[in-house]
Structures are given as structure tokens and as C-alpha cells.
Short mmCIF file of C-alpha atoms and ligand atoms in Angstrom, two decimals:
data_model
loop_
_atom_site.label_atom_id
_atom_site.label_comp_id
_atom_site.label_asym_id
_atom_site.label_seq_id
_atom_site.Cartn_x
_atom_site.Cartn_y
_atom_site.Cartn_z
CA MET A 157 -2.39 64.21 172.70
CA THR A 158 -4.22 62.28 169.60
CA THR A 159 -2.39 59.75 167.35
CA ALA A 160 -1.48 61.06 164.30
CA PRO A 161 -2.67 59.02 161.25
CA ALA A 162 0.91 56.75 160.62
CA THR A 163 0.44 57.07 156.80
CA PHE A 164 2.15 59.76 154.59
CA VAL A 165 0.19 62.40 152.33
CA LYS A 166 2.11 64.39 150.09
CA GLY A 167 1.23 67.52 150.29
CA LEU A 168 -0.94 66.96 152.82
CA GLU A 169 -4.02 67.13 150.61
CA GLY A 170 -6.97 65.66 152.39
CA ILE A 171 -6.15 66.94 155.83
CA ILE A 172 -7.42 69.19 158.28
CA ALA A 173 -4.60 70.92 159.75
CA ALA A 174 -6.77 73.61 161.54
CA GLN A 175 -10.29 74.90 162.53
CA THR A 176 -11.55 78.02 161.71
CA GLU A 177 -15.19 80.42 161.90
CA MET A 178 -13.80 82.26 158.76
CA SER A 179 -14.81 80.63 154.98
CA TYR A 180 -15.96 77.92 154.65
CA ILE A 181 -15.49 75.82 151.19
CA ASP A 182 -17.67 73.46 149.58
CA GLY A 183 -15.29 72.02 146.81
CA VAL A 184 -18.38 70.04 144.97
CA GLN A 185 -20.63 72.18 145.10
CA GLY A 186 -18.76 75.25 144.40
CA VAL A 187 -19.14 76.87 147.64
CA LEU A 188 -17.89 79.60 149.67
CA GLU A 189 -18.88 81.04 152.44
CA TYR A 190 -17.22 83.74 155.03
CA VAL A 191 -18.81 83.33 158.64
CA GLY A 192 -21.51 81.95 157.31
CA ILE A 193 -22.48 84.53 154.33
CA ALA A 194 -22.06 83.47 150.19
CA ILE A 195 -19.15 84.94 148.27
CA GLY A 196 -21.37 86.05 145.69
CA ASP A 197 -23.81 87.58 148.24
CA LEU A 198 -20.67 89.68 150.11
CA ALA A 199 -19.48 90.60 146.32
CA LYS A 200 -22.64 92.07 145.36
CA HIS A 201 -23.67 93.90 148.51
CA SER A 202 -20.79 94.67 150.81
CA THR A 203 -17.44 96.63 150.71
CA PHE A 204 -14.37 95.30 151.79
CA GLU A 205 -13.41 97.08 154.97
CA GLU A 206 -17.16 95.70 156.00
CA THR A 207 -15.98 92.33 155.18
CA VAL A 208 -13.22 92.22 157.14
CA PHE A 209 -14.62 93.07 160.25
CA LEU A 210 -16.90 90.21 159.38
CA LEU A 211 -14.47 88.08 159.60
CA TRP A 212 -12.13 89.13 162.02
CA ASN A 213 -15.18 90.06 164.65
CA LYS A 214 -17.76 86.75 163.10
CA ARG A 215 -20.47 89.16 162.37
CA LEU A 216 -20.95 92.20 160.41
CA PRO A 217 -20.84 94.82 162.11
CA THR A 218 -23.62 97.79 163.56
CA LYS A 219 -23.74 101.03 161.68
CA GLY A 220 -21.24 102.35 164.35
CA GLU A 221 -19.31 99.59 164.46
CA LEU A 222 -18.44 100.03 160.69
CA GLU A 223 -18.04 103.66 161.06
CA SER A 224 -15.98 103.29 163.89
CA PHE A 225 -13.79 100.72 161.69
CA THR A 226 -13.47 102.44 159.09
CA LYS A 227 -12.15 104.86 160.92
CA GLN A 228 -9.45 102.37 163.05
CA LEU A 229 -8.52 101.57 158.98
CA ARG A 230 -8.33 105.13 157.49
CA ALA A 231 -6.08 106.05 160.57
CA ASN A 232 -3.18 103.81 159.34
CA TYR A 233 -2.91 104.50 156.04
CA ALA A 234 -0.20 106.23 156.46
CA LEU A 235 2.87 104.83 156.46
CA PRO A 236 5.36 105.43 159.05
CA GLU A 237 8.50 107.96 159.57
CA GLY A 238 11.28 106.54 157.41
CA MET A 239 9.11 103.82 155.01
CA ILE A 240 9.35 105.89 151.86
CA GLU A 241 13.17 106.16 152.14
CA ARG A 242 12.85 102.38 152.75
CA VAL A 243 10.65 102.14 149.62
CA ARG A 244 12.70 104.44 147.15
CA SER A 245 15.78 102.50 148.22
CA VAL A 246 14.51 99.50 146.41
CA PRO A 247 15.51 99.28 142.83
CA THR A 248 13.32 99.90 140.73
CA SER A 249 13.77 96.81 138.63
CA ALA A 250 12.80 94.79 141.79
CA GLU A 251 10.31 92.26 141.12
CA PRO A 252 6.57 94.27 143.63
CA MET A 253 6.05 90.86 145.18
CA HIS A 254 9.43 90.82 146.59
CA MET A 255 9.41 94.42 147.62
CA LEU A 256 6.21 94.08 149.27
CA ARG A 257 7.70 90.94 150.61
CA THR A 258 10.84 93.10 152.35
CA MET A 259 8.86 96.48 152.84
CA VAL A 260 6.18 94.40 155.46
CA SER A 261 8.60 92.79 157.46
CA ALA A 262 10.82 96.12 157.86
CA LEU A 263 6.94 97.25 159.73
CA SER A 264 8.06 95.01 162.31
CA MET A 265 10.95 97.20 162.99
CA HIS A 266 9.00 100.78 163.41
CA ASP A 267 6.19 99.00 165.62
CA ALA A 268 7.40 99.72 169.68
CA SER A 269 6.21 95.94 170.74
CA PRO A 270 6.19 94.12 167.72
CA ASN A 271 6.30 90.52 169.32
CA GLU A 272 3.79 91.62 171.44
CA ASN A 273 1.09 88.35 170.52
CA SER A 274 -1.82 89.25 172.97
CA VAL A 275 -5.27 88.90 170.62
CA GLU A 276 -6.04 92.80 171.08
CA ALA A 277 -2.43 93.84 170.01
CA ALA A 278 -2.32 91.57 166.89
CA ARG A 279 -5.91 93.05 165.92
CA VAL A 280 -3.66 96.72 166.22
CA LYS A 281 -1.28 94.99 164.13
CA ALA A 282 -3.33 93.78 161.39
CA LEU A 283 -4.77 97.00 161.28
CA LYS A 284 -1.37 98.78 160.59
CA ILE A 285 -0.40 95.83 158.04
CA LEU A 286 -4.16 96.16 156.30
CA GLY A 287 -4.28 100.18 156.30
CA CYS A 288 -0.07 100.83 155.52
CA THR A 289 0.05 98.36 153.08
CA PRO A 290 -1.20 100.08 149.85
CA ALA A 291 0.71 103.00 150.11
CA ILE A 292 3.90 100.55 149.99
CA VAL A 293 2.77 98.85 146.49
CA ALA A 294 1.61 102.80 145.49
CA ALA A 295 4.84 104.71 146.64
CA PHE A 296 7.13 101.82 144.86
CA ASP A 297 5.14 101.86 141.48
CA ARG A 298 5.11 105.45 141.36
CA HIS A 299 8.93 104.91 142.97
CA ARG A 300 9.81 102.77 138.84
CA ARG A 301 7.58 105.37 136.98
CA GLY A 302 10.11 108.17 138.28
CA LEU A 303 7.25 109.77 140.42
CA GLU A 304 6.45 111.60 143.25
CA PRO A 305 4.39 108.94 145.95
CA VAL A 306 1.30 110.16 146.62
CA ALA A 307 -0.04 110.24 150.30
CA PRO A 308 -3.32 108.54 151.18
CA ASP A 309 -6.18 110.38 151.78
CA THR A 310 -8.48 109.19 154.84
CA SER A 311 -11.35 111.09 152.78
CA LEU A 312 -11.49 107.33 151.11
CA GLY A 313 -12.46 104.00 151.13
CA PHE A 314 -9.71 101.52 151.18
CA SER A 315 -10.04 100.93 147.41
CA ALA A 316 -10.38 104.54 146.10
CA ASN A 317 -7.63 105.07 148.21
CA PHE A 318 -4.96 102.93 146.78
CA LEU A 319 -6.52 103.76 143.70
CA TYR A 320 -5.87 107.34 144.36
CA MET A 321 -2.11 107.33 145.37
CA LEU A 322 -0.97 104.84 142.27
CA ASN A 323 -2.44 106.86 139.88
CA GLY A 324 -2.09 110.36 141.77
CA GLU A 325 -6.04 111.11 140.70
CA LYS A 326 -9.44 110.09 142.22
CA PRO A 327 -10.79 106.82 140.87
CA THR A 328 -14.42 106.22 139.22
CA GLU A 329 -16.73 105.00 141.09
CA ALA A 330 -17.16 102.15 138.42
CA MET A 331 -13.13 101.11 139.10
CA THR A 332 -13.44 101.69 142.61
CA ARG A 333 -16.29 99.25 143.05
CA ALA A 334 -14.51 96.53 140.48
CA PHE A 335 -11.30 96.75 142.99
CA ASP A 336 -13.54 96.55 145.78
CA ILE A 337 -15.04 92.94 144.66
CA CYS A 338 -11.80 91.56 143.90
CA MET A 339 -10.48 92.83 147.53
CA ILE A 340 -13.66 90.97 148.90
CA THR A 341 -13.16 87.74 146.24
CA HIS A 342 -9.65 87.67 147.56
CA ALA A 343 -9.96 88.29 151.28
CA ASP A 344 -9.80 84.69 152.82
CA HIS A 345 -10.06 81.12 151.53
CA GLY A 346 -9.60 78.33 154.28
CA LEU A 347 -6.51 76.67 154.75
CA ASN A 348 -5.06 77.76 151.12
CA ASN A 349 -1.17 77.55 150.84
CA SER A 350 -0.09 81.16 152.33
CA THR A 351 -2.53 80.99 154.93
CA PHE A 352 -1.08 77.73 156.57
CA THR A 353 2.24 79.07 156.37
CA ALA A 354 0.84 82.27 158.38
CA ARG A 355 -0.72 79.84 161.06
CA VAL A 356 2.98 77.61 161.15
CA VAL A 357 4.85 80.49 161.80
CA ILE A 358 2.53 81.98 164.45
CA SER A 359 1.93 78.37 166.31
CA THR A 360 5.67 79.15 167.35
CA LEU A 361 4.61 82.98 168.94
CA SER A 362 6.65 84.34 166.61
CA ASP A 363 4.84 88.07 165.88
CA MET A 364 2.71 88.72 163.49
CA TYR A 365 4.99 90.57 161.12
CA SER A 366 6.91 87.15 160.49
CA ALA A 367 3.67 85.53 159.73
CA ILE A 368 2.27 87.88 157.74
CA THR A 369 6.11 88.63 155.57
CA ALA A 370 6.19 84.32 155.42
CA ALA A 371 2.57 84.25 154.06
CA ILE A 372 3.56 86.97 150.38
CA GLY A 373 6.24 84.95 150.26
CA SER A 374 4.28 81.32 149.68
CA LEU A 375 1.59 83.41 147.67
CA ARG A 376 4.52 84.87 145.06
CA GLY A 377 4.77 81.09 143.67
CA PRO A 378 3.12 80.59 140.27
CA LEU A 379 0.94 77.40 142.28
CA HIS A 380 -0.97 80.01 144.56
CA GLY A 381 -1.53 83.68 144.07
CA GLY A 382 1.27 84.32 141.31
CA ALA A 383 -1.46 81.99 138.97
CA ASN A 384 -3.04 85.46 138.25
CA GLU A 385 -0.12 87.60 136.54
CA GLY A 386 0.37 84.15 134.90
CA VAL A 387 -2.99 84.03 133.19
CA MET A 388 -2.03 87.66 131.73
CA LYS A 389 0.22 86.77 129.95
CA MET A 390 -1.40 83.70 128.60
CA LEU A 391 -4.10 86.17 127.37
CA ASN A 392 -1.75 88.37 125.55
CA GLU A 393 0.09 85.04 124.27
CA ILE A 394 -2.59 84.35 122.81
CA PRO A 395 -3.18 86.34 119.61
CA SER A 396 -6.68 85.78 118.33
CA VAL A 397 -9.81 83.72 120.12
CA ASP A 398 -9.22 81.62 116.81
CA ALA A 399 -6.01 80.59 117.90
CA VAL A 400 -7.27 79.57 121.26
CA GLU A 401 -7.46 76.00 121.19
CA GLN A 402 -4.20 75.39 118.96
CA TYR A 403 -2.66 77.24 122.40
CA VAL A 404 -4.45 75.41 124.50
CA MET A 405 -4.92 72.33 123.17
CA ASP A 406 -1.17 72.31 122.72
CA LYS A 407 0.34 72.87 126.05
CA LEU A 408 -2.26 70.10 127.69
CA ALA A 409 -0.24 68.35 125.07
CA ARG A 410 3.02 69.09 126.58
CA LYS A 411 1.18 68.29 130.02
CA GLU A 412 1.24 71.91 131.16
CA ARG A 413 -0.68 73.58 133.23
CA ILE A 414 -3.50 76.13 132.12
CA MET A 415 -2.78 79.15 134.92
CA GLY A 416 -5.84 79.88 136.37
CA PHE A 417 -7.72 76.58 136.48
CA GLY A 418 -7.56 73.86 139.28
CA HIS A 419 -7.79 73.48 142.32
CA ARG A 420 -6.73 71.72 145.12
CA VAL A 421 -10.02 72.11 146.92
CA TYR A 422 -12.37 72.68 143.71
CA LYS A 423 -14.12 70.33 141.26
CA ALA A 424 -16.16 73.02 140.15
CA LYS A 425 -16.26 76.02 139.52
CA ASP A 426 -14.80 78.47 141.76
CA PRO A 427 -17.87 80.69 143.05
CA ARG A 428 -15.17 83.68 142.95
CA ALA A 429 -14.29 83.36 139.23
CA ALA A 430 -18.55 83.77 138.96
CA GLU A 431 -18.18 86.46 140.50
CA LEU A 432 -15.23 87.59 139.48
CA MET A 433 -16.06 87.01 135.14
CA THR A 434 -19.61 88.84 135.45
CA LEU A 435 -17.43 91.58 137.03
CA ALA A 436 -14.17 91.12 133.77
CA GLU A 437 -16.98 91.21 130.70
CA GLN A 438 -18.31 94.42 132.26
CA LEU A 439 -15.10 95.54 132.83
CA ALA A 440 -13.90 94.57 128.97
CA ARG A 441 -16.92 96.15 127.47
CA ASP A 442 -16.70 99.63 129.42
CA THR A 443 -12.61 99.36 128.19
CA GLY A 444 -12.54 98.50 125.22
CA ASN A 445 -10.53 94.60 126.04
CA MET A 446 -13.71 92.44 124.76
CA ASP A 447 -10.87 90.19 122.87
CA LEU A 448 -9.18 89.14 126.44
CA TYR A 449 -13.34 87.98 127.96
CA THR A 450 -13.72 86.37 124.55
CA LYS A 451 -9.98 85.07 124.23
CA SER A 452 -10.98 83.93 127.85
CA LYS A 453 -14.64 82.39 127.63
CA ALA A 454 -12.98 80.40 124.66
CA ILE A 455 -10.13 78.71 127.06
CA GLU A 456 -13.45 77.99 129.68
CA LYS A 457 -15.02 76.36 127.06
CA ILE A 458 -12.38 73.80 125.70
CA MET A 459 -10.53 73.28 129.31
CA GLU A 460 -14.42 72.38 130.27
CA ARG A 461 -14.81 70.19 127.24
CA GLU A 462 -11.35 68.71 127.77
CA VAL A 463 -10.69 68.70 131.27
CA GLY A 464 -13.89 69.00 132.81
CA SER A 465 -14.56 65.35 133.76
CA LYS A 466 -11.44 66.08 136.16
CA GLY A 467 -13.24 68.36 138.29
CA ILE A 468 -10.37 71.04 136.66
CA TYR A 469 -12.38 74.63 136.30
CA PRO A 470 -11.40 78.18 136.36
CA ASN A 471 -9.99 79.49 139.67
CA VAL A 472 -10.55 82.38 141.57
CA ASP A 473 -7.24 83.94 139.40
CA PHE A 474 -8.59 83.10 135.97
CA TYR A 475 -11.06 86.33 135.94
CA SER A 476 -8.88 88.36 138.50
CA ALA A 477 -6.13 88.68 135.75
CA THR A 478 -8.43 90.37 132.99
CA THR A 479 -10.20 92.31 135.90
CA TYR A 480 -7.30 93.93 137.03
CA HIS A 481 -6.07 94.57 133.29
CA CYS A 482 -8.98 96.69 132.83
CA ILE A 483 -8.86 98.20 135.31
CA GLY A 484 -5.29 99.80 134.21
CA LEU A 485 -3.12 97.98 136.82
CA LYS A 486 0.52 96.47 135.77
CA LEU A 487 0.60 92.75 135.31
CA ASP A 488 3.49 92.81 137.99
CA LEU A 489 0.46 94.54 140.41
CA PHE A 490 -1.63 91.31 140.15
CA THR A 491 -0.01 89.01 142.83
CA PRO A 492 0.38 91.75 145.15
CA MET A 493 -3.40 93.24 144.94
CA PHE A 494 -4.63 89.16 145.22
CA ALA A 495 -1.63 89.91 148.56
CA LEU A 496 -3.35 93.41 149.88
CA SER A 497 -6.63 91.57 149.91
CA ARG A 498 -5.10 88.38 151.42
CA ILE A 499 -3.41 89.93 154.48
CA ALA A 500 -7.40 90.32 156.09
CA GLY A 501 -7.31 86.81 155.99
CA TRP A 502 -4.10 86.21 156.91
CA SER A 503 -4.63 88.59 160.14
CA GLY A 504 -7.63 86.59 161.01
CA HIS A 505 -6.19 83.56 161.30
CA VAL A 506 -3.00 84.31 163.25
CA ILE A 507 -5.22 85.92 165.36
CA GLU A 508 -8.17 82.60 165.53
CA GLN A 509 -4.44 80.43 166.16
CA LEU A 510 -3.01 82.70 168.80
CA GLY A 511 -6.64 82.30 170.13
CA ASP A 512 -6.04 78.62 171.01
CA ASN A 513 -2.57 77.71 169.66
CA ARG A 514 -0.36 74.72 169.52
CA LEU A 515 2.61 74.52 168.13
CA PHE A 516 3.03 72.72 164.32
CA ARG A 517 5.09 70.46 164.58
CA PRO A 518 4.23 67.78 161.95
CA LYS A 519 6.34 64.62 161.04
CA ALA A 520 8.35 63.42 158.33
CA GLU A 521 9.04 59.78 157.35
CA TYR A 522 12.39 58.59 157.23
CA VAL A 523 13.09 56.34 153.96
CA GLY A 524 16.79 56.72 154.12
CA PRO A 525 19.63 53.60 155.30
CA HIS A 526 20.49 53.35 159.12
CA ASN A 527 23.45 51.64 160.55
CA VAL A 528 26.18 53.35 158.08
CA ALA A 529 29.65 53.63 159.05
CA TYR A 530 31.66 56.47 158.99
CA THR A 531 33.77 56.03 155.97
CA PRO A 532 37.17 58.36 156.71
CA MET A 533 37.80 61.17 154.03
CA ASP A 534 41.13 59.16 153.03
CA ASN A 535 39.05 55.42 151.78
CA ARG A 536 36.20 57.86 149.89
C1 SDX B 890 -4.88 80.16 144.34
O1 SDX B 890 -6.07 76.91 147.98
C2 SDX B 890 -6.22 77.65 147.82
O2 SDX B 890 -7.79 78.07 148.08
C3 SDX B 890 -5.99 78.65 147.24
C4 SDX B 890 -6.91 79.23 146.18
C5 SDX B 890 -6.86 80.86 147.47
O3 SDX B 890 -7.76 81.80 147.03
O4 SDX B 890 -6.11 80.77 148.62
O5 SDX B 890 -7.59 78.89 146.05
C6 SDX B 890 -5.64 80.63 145.43
O6 SDX B 890 -4.15 79.43 144.67
C7 SDX B 890 -5.96 79.00 143.29
C8 SDX B 890 -4.86 78.15 142.29
C9 SDX B 890 -4.04 79.20 141.22
N1 SDX B 890 -3.19 77.73 140.19
C10 SDX B 890 -2.75 77.96 139.36
O7 SDX B 890 -4.09 78.41 138.76
C11 SDX B 890 -2.13 77.45 138.79
C12 SDX B 890 -2.45 76.25 137.80
N2 SDX B 890 -3.36 74.79 138.55
C13 SDX B 890 -2.81 73.89 138.91
O8 SDX B 890 -1.06 74.08 139.20
C14 SDX B 890 -3.30 72.74 139.94
O9 SDX B 890 -4.48 72.38 140.10
C15 SDX B 890 -3.21 73.73 141.36
C16 SDX B 890 -1.70 73.27 141.96
C17 SDX B 890 -4.10 74.77 141.84
C18 SDX B 890 -3.34 72.54 142.00
O10 SDX B 890 -3.48 70.95 142.19
P1 SDX B 890 -3.57 69.82 142.74
O11 SDX B 890 -4.58 69.75 143.89
O12 SDX B 890 -1.83 69.48 143.47
O13 SDX B 890 -3.83 69.49 142.07
P2 SDX B 890 -2.53 68.38 140.85
O14 SDX B 890 -1.45 69.06 140.44
O15 SDX B 890 -2.30 67.28 141.67
O16 SDX B 890 -3.64 67.83 139.49
C19 SDX B 890 -4.72 66.87 139.15
C20 SDX B 890 -3.98 66.69 137.89
C21 SDX B 890 -2.68 66.28 137.31
O17 SDX B 890 -3.69 65.63 135.98
P3 SDX B 890 -2.81 63.97 136.22
O18 SDX B 890 -1.81 63.96 136.40
O19 SDX B 890 -3.78 63.29 136.79
O20 SDX B 890 -3.28 63.40 134.31
O21 SDX B 890 -5.04 67.91 136.97
C22 SDX B 890 -4.14 67.71 136.12
C23 SDX B 890 -2.65 67.32 136.29
O22 SDX B 890 -1.57 67.67 135.16
N3 SDX B 890 -4.06 69.64 136.53
C24 SDX B 890 -4.33 70.65 135.11
C25 SDX B 890 -3.84 72.09 135.96
N4 SDX B 890 -4.44 71.73 136.92
C26 SDX B 890 -4.58 70.26 137.77
N5 SDX B 890 -4.09 70.24 134.07
C27 SDX B 890 -3.86 71.47 133.72
N6 SDX B 890 -3.77 72.96 133.63
C28 SDX B 890 -4.13 72.87 135.10
N7 SDX B 890 -4.36 74.18 135.45
#
């Protein structure tokens, strides 16, 4: 039994609430490693499937292991019987993140042993959820456009298959690689709010589906994964690069947050933002969206001048917005993309928590009154 610190730390800032072997973050130097490998190296050389294997197995796969893992994941692309009807029953006006949270929760009802929490069973559930959530998002977007769902193609990798199911045609190599880099860079990130949420839920020995559902609820928040949609709305609001200075200065003067900037841990540029910036520039050039990129760079320069000294720099969401837009994704699908990738991290943390569990139960410091008499209704 360890003695807990007596003081109340708002937002648990700086408190270590778990140990992990998946992500290492140095917020001062701006370093992110997955199992010791720098995110830049993974973004350049790895694939999402290989990165998921790395996170779940704490090492890179051999060629044979990657082939077999890829096969297992592809065997889970298809939705369970009845799920498509359930997606079709969702109002077309529903927000995709509310839909995704609801559908992932529904997946538990198609699992013969949803509460089975052995590490092996948790891995099987993780593969199921990671494998078929792309089909859920793609089927819902096509449904709301009045289109039939496109069945997954198990000859395609995770990223190509998602874009194929969404658009009804095979994506180009360039778009597939760009999307894969987004999936790699969003896969895990220490004890962020949604990952902490997943660990808190599974620490009661609940189940993988409840943990991932809760994590999706957390990620939707604009202070967390929802920021990438806010970045795109901001870029669309600014009429031209000449208007950037006034726009940013006005927001800062009103003490408003610039979406895609700042971070609880990073006080330097988020290394994922650096990778996604390069990708955003290349895609913006290729797709005639250079205005988005030039506006983004102008915002970054002003923010560096105005708040860089406070450690406020671009985070993962700032350039992912332009990247997703150039890939052709609708704005309200940006955060669901974050979720598709982060399911890898969330489920990895659920498995870590199950491997060495202790129920999360912090304390609240009572600051209310004591010895208050009960006042009968007639005297109130
Ligand atoms: C993600 O935790 C993770 O790892 C998350 C994530 C992951 O991979 O899981 O990295 C993904 O969620 C990235 C963050 C996405 N969110 C946003 O981009 C939303 C905008 N950012 C902020 O709301 C904010 O920066 C947070 C929430 C991300 C972090 O905020 P903190 O650590 O609670 O910092 P704070 O609110 O105490 O702010 C400190 C100061 C304040 O100024 P003062 O009151 O001291 O004068 O910095 C200012 C804030 O006003 N500030 C900003 C700002 N973020 C902080 N000012 C302008 N714009 C911003 N974006």
C-alpha cells in the first residue's frame, strides 16, 4: 500500500498513474518513441499493421510474423451479421463520433464471450474491433450519402481497404501511404485522456468493448481528438493568408484557444506534427490545396512569436487536418480517423492493464460543510 500524495493536483497534471512499455514521450525535447523506436523512423519506414504488432508485442515482427498478423487482421475486416442493418438504422444526421461510439458498444453483443478478460481473449477482441471499425465508419458515411456499403477487400492493407470501402474505388499508392502515415502517427501516445479512460474502465475488470467505447467518448472532446475538426473549421474561416495575422491575434486577445496548438506534455513541437507537416505540404501541392498549407504555416509562425515562449507549439492535430482534407475526407470524419488508429493504443493499454491490474480509485478532497442539521421541508 503506497502513501498517496496529500495534495490535490487538478487534472492529475504531472501525476504518473500507470506504467507502459508502448510509448515514451519527452515533452521538453519533443520526442515520441513506440517501444523505443522514434516516431519519425516508423512514419518513414513502417506500416500501420507493423506498428500495431510492435505496440502489442513490444518488438518488430519477422516477415513471417507480419504476414500472419496481417492475415488475422484482414480476417476481421468484415462486420458481424446484422451490424450493417444497425448502421443503416442510425439517423443520417448523426455525428460520426456518436455513431462510432454506439456501434463499437454494439459489437459486444456479437461476441460470444464479451466479458472474457484473459490476455489472449483481449487480443482477439482487439483484432475484431481494430479490424472492423473501418467498415463501420465507411458504411455509415456511404449510408448518409444514400449509397450502398462496399464490402471489405481482404487483398488490401488496412489503409487501402478503408479508403476503398469509403470511396468505392481503390486508392492511389500516394493516398494509401499518406493515410497509413496518419494511422502510424496517431496509434499511441502515453496516458492521454482517452487512453487513461480505457485503463480506468478495464481496471474494474469490465470488458474491452466498454473500455474502447468509453475511450471514444473521451476522444470526441475538442480539447483532445476533436481538435483536428476545429483546426479545419479555423482554416476554412480564414479567407486568405493575409488575414491570418488579424484572425490569430484577435483570438488570442479574446483568450480563445487556437485548435491544434498546445499540449499537456509537449512544450516543444510535437514530433508527429513535424511528420504530418511534411505530408500535408506534399499532399496540398499534389491536390491544389496549397492555400491550406500556407495559412497553416502562417498561423504556426505567429503562434511561435506570440506564445512559443509558453511552450505552445503545434500538436498532432494541427497538420492532420490539412492531410485528411487533401486525402478527401469530410471534416466530421477527421476525429473518427483518429479513433480508428488509436484503437491500437487503447487496446494495447487495456492488455497492459489486465496484465498487472489494480483498480483505479483516487480520492476526492471533500471541501464542503460538516455537521449540517437536517432542515424539515416546512422550515426551508
Ligand atoms: C491531443 O494528451 C495527449 O497526448 C493528447 C494527444 C494524443 O495523442 O492523445 O496528443 C492528442 O489531444 C492533442 C491536443 C489537441 N487539443 C487541442 O489542440 C486543443 C487546443 N489545445 C488546448 O486546449 C491545450 O493546449 C490542451 C488542452 C491541449 C493542453 O492544455 P493544458 O495543459 O491544460 O494547458 P492550459 O489549459 O493550462 O494552458 C496553459 C496556458 C494558458 O494560458 P494562461 O492562462 O497560463 O495565460 O497556455 C494557454 C492557456 O490559455 N494555451 C493556449 C492554447 N493551449 C494552451 N493558448 C492558445 N491556444 C492554445 N491552443
